[in-house]
PDB file of C-alpha atoms in Angstrom:
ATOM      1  CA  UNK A   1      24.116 119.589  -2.508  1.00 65.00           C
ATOM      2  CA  UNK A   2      26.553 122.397  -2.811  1.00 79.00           C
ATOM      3  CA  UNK A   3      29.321 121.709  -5.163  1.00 80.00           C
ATOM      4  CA  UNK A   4      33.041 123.214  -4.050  1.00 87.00           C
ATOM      5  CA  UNK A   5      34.594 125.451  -7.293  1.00 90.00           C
ATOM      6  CA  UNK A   6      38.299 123.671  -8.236  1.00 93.00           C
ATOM      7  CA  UNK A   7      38.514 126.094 -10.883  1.00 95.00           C
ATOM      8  CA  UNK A   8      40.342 129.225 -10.370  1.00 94.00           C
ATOM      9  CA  UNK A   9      39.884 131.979 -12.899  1.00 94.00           C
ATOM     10  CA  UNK A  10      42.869 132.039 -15.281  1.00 95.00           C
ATOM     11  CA  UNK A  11      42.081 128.123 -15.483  1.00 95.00           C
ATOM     12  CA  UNK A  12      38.500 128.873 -16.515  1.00 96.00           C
ATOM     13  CA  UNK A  13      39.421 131.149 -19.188  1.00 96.00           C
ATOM     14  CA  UNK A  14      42.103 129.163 -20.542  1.00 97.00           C
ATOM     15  CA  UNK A  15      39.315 126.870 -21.355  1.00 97.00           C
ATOM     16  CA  UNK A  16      37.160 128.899 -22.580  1.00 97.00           C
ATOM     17  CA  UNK A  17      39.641 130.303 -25.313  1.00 98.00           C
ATOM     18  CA  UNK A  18      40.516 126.720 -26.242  1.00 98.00           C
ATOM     19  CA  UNK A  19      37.050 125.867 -26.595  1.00 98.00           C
ATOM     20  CA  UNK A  20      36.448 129.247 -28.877  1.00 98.00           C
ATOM     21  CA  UNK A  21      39.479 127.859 -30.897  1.00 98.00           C
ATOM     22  CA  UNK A  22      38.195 124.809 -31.979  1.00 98.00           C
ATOM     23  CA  UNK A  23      34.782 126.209 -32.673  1.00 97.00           C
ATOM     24  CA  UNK A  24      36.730 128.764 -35.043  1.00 98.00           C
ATOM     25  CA  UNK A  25      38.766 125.996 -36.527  1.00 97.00           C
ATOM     26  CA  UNK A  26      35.348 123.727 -36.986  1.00 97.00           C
ATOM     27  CA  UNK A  27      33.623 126.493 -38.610  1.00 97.00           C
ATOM     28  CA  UNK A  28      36.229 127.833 -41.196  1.00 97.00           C
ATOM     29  CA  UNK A  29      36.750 124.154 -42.159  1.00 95.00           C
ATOM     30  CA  UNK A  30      40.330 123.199 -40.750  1.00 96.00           C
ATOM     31  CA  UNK A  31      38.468 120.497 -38.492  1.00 95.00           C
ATOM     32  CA  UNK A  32      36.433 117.615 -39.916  1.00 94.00           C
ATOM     33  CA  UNK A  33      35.103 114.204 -39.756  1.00 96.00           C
ATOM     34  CA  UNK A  34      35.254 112.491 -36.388  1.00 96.00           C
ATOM     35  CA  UNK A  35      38.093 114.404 -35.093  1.00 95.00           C
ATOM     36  CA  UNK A  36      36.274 117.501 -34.843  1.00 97.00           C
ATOM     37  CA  UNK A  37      33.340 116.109 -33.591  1.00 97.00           C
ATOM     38  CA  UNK A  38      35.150 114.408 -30.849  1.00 97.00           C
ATOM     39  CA  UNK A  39      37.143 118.106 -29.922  1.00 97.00           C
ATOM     40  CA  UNK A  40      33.950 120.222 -30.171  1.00 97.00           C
ATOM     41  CA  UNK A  41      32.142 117.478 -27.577  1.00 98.00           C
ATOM     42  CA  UNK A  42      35.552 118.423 -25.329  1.00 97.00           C
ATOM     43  CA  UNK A  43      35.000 122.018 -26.195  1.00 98.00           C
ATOM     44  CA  UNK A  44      31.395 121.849 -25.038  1.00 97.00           C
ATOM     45  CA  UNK A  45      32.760 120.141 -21.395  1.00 97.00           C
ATOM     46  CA  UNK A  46      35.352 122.900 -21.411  1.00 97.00           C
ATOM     47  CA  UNK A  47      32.307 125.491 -22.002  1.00 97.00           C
ATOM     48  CA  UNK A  48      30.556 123.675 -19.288  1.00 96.00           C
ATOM     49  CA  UNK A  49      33.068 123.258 -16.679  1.00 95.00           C
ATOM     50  CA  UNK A  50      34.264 126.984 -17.118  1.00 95.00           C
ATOM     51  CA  UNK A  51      31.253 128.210 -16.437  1.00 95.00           C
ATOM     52  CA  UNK A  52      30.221 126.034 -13.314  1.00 93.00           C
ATOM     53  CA  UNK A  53      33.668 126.454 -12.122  1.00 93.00           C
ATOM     54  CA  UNK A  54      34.005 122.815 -11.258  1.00 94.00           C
ATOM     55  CA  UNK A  55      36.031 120.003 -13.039  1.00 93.00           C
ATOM     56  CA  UNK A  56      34.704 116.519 -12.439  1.00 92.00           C
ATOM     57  CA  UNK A  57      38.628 115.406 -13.171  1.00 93.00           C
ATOM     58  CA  UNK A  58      40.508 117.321 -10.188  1.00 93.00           C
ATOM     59  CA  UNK A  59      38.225 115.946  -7.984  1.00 90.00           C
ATOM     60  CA  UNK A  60      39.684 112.575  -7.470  1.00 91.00           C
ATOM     61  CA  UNK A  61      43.095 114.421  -7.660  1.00 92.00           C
ATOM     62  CA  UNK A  62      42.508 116.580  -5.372  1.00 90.00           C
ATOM     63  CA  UNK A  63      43.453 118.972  -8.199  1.00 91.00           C
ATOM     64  CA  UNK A  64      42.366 123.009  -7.250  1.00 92.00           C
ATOM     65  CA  UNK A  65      43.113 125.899  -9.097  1.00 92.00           C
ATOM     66  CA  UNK A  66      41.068 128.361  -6.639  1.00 89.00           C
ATOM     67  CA  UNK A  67      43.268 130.973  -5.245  1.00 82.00           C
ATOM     68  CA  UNK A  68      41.215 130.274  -1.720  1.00 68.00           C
TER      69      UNK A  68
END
């Protein structure tokens, strides 16, 4: 099965520098307890979804970022 990208680029790198934020904000100590555990499992989508270039969310939107 051949997944359709609904992730255009600016989109996927958007997410990628919020993820890097909240890993940066985890690891100097400005985020702790369950709140950061609960933004660095969102991070870790973000990481994911960037990278596949498919968000799970649009698709019953009908949400696409693509250019195409």
């Amino acid at each position: 099965m051949l997944i359709r990208r609904n992730m255009g680029t600016a989109d996927r790198a958007l997410r990628v520098v919020a993820a890097l934020t909240v890993l940066v904000l985890y690891l100097t100590g400005s985020l702790s307890g369950p709140v950061a555990t609960g933004l660095l499992v969102v991070a870790g989508i973000f990481v994911l979804t960037s990278f596949v270039g498919f968000c799970p969310l649009y698709k019953p939107f009908g949400i696409s970022t693509c250019s195409r």
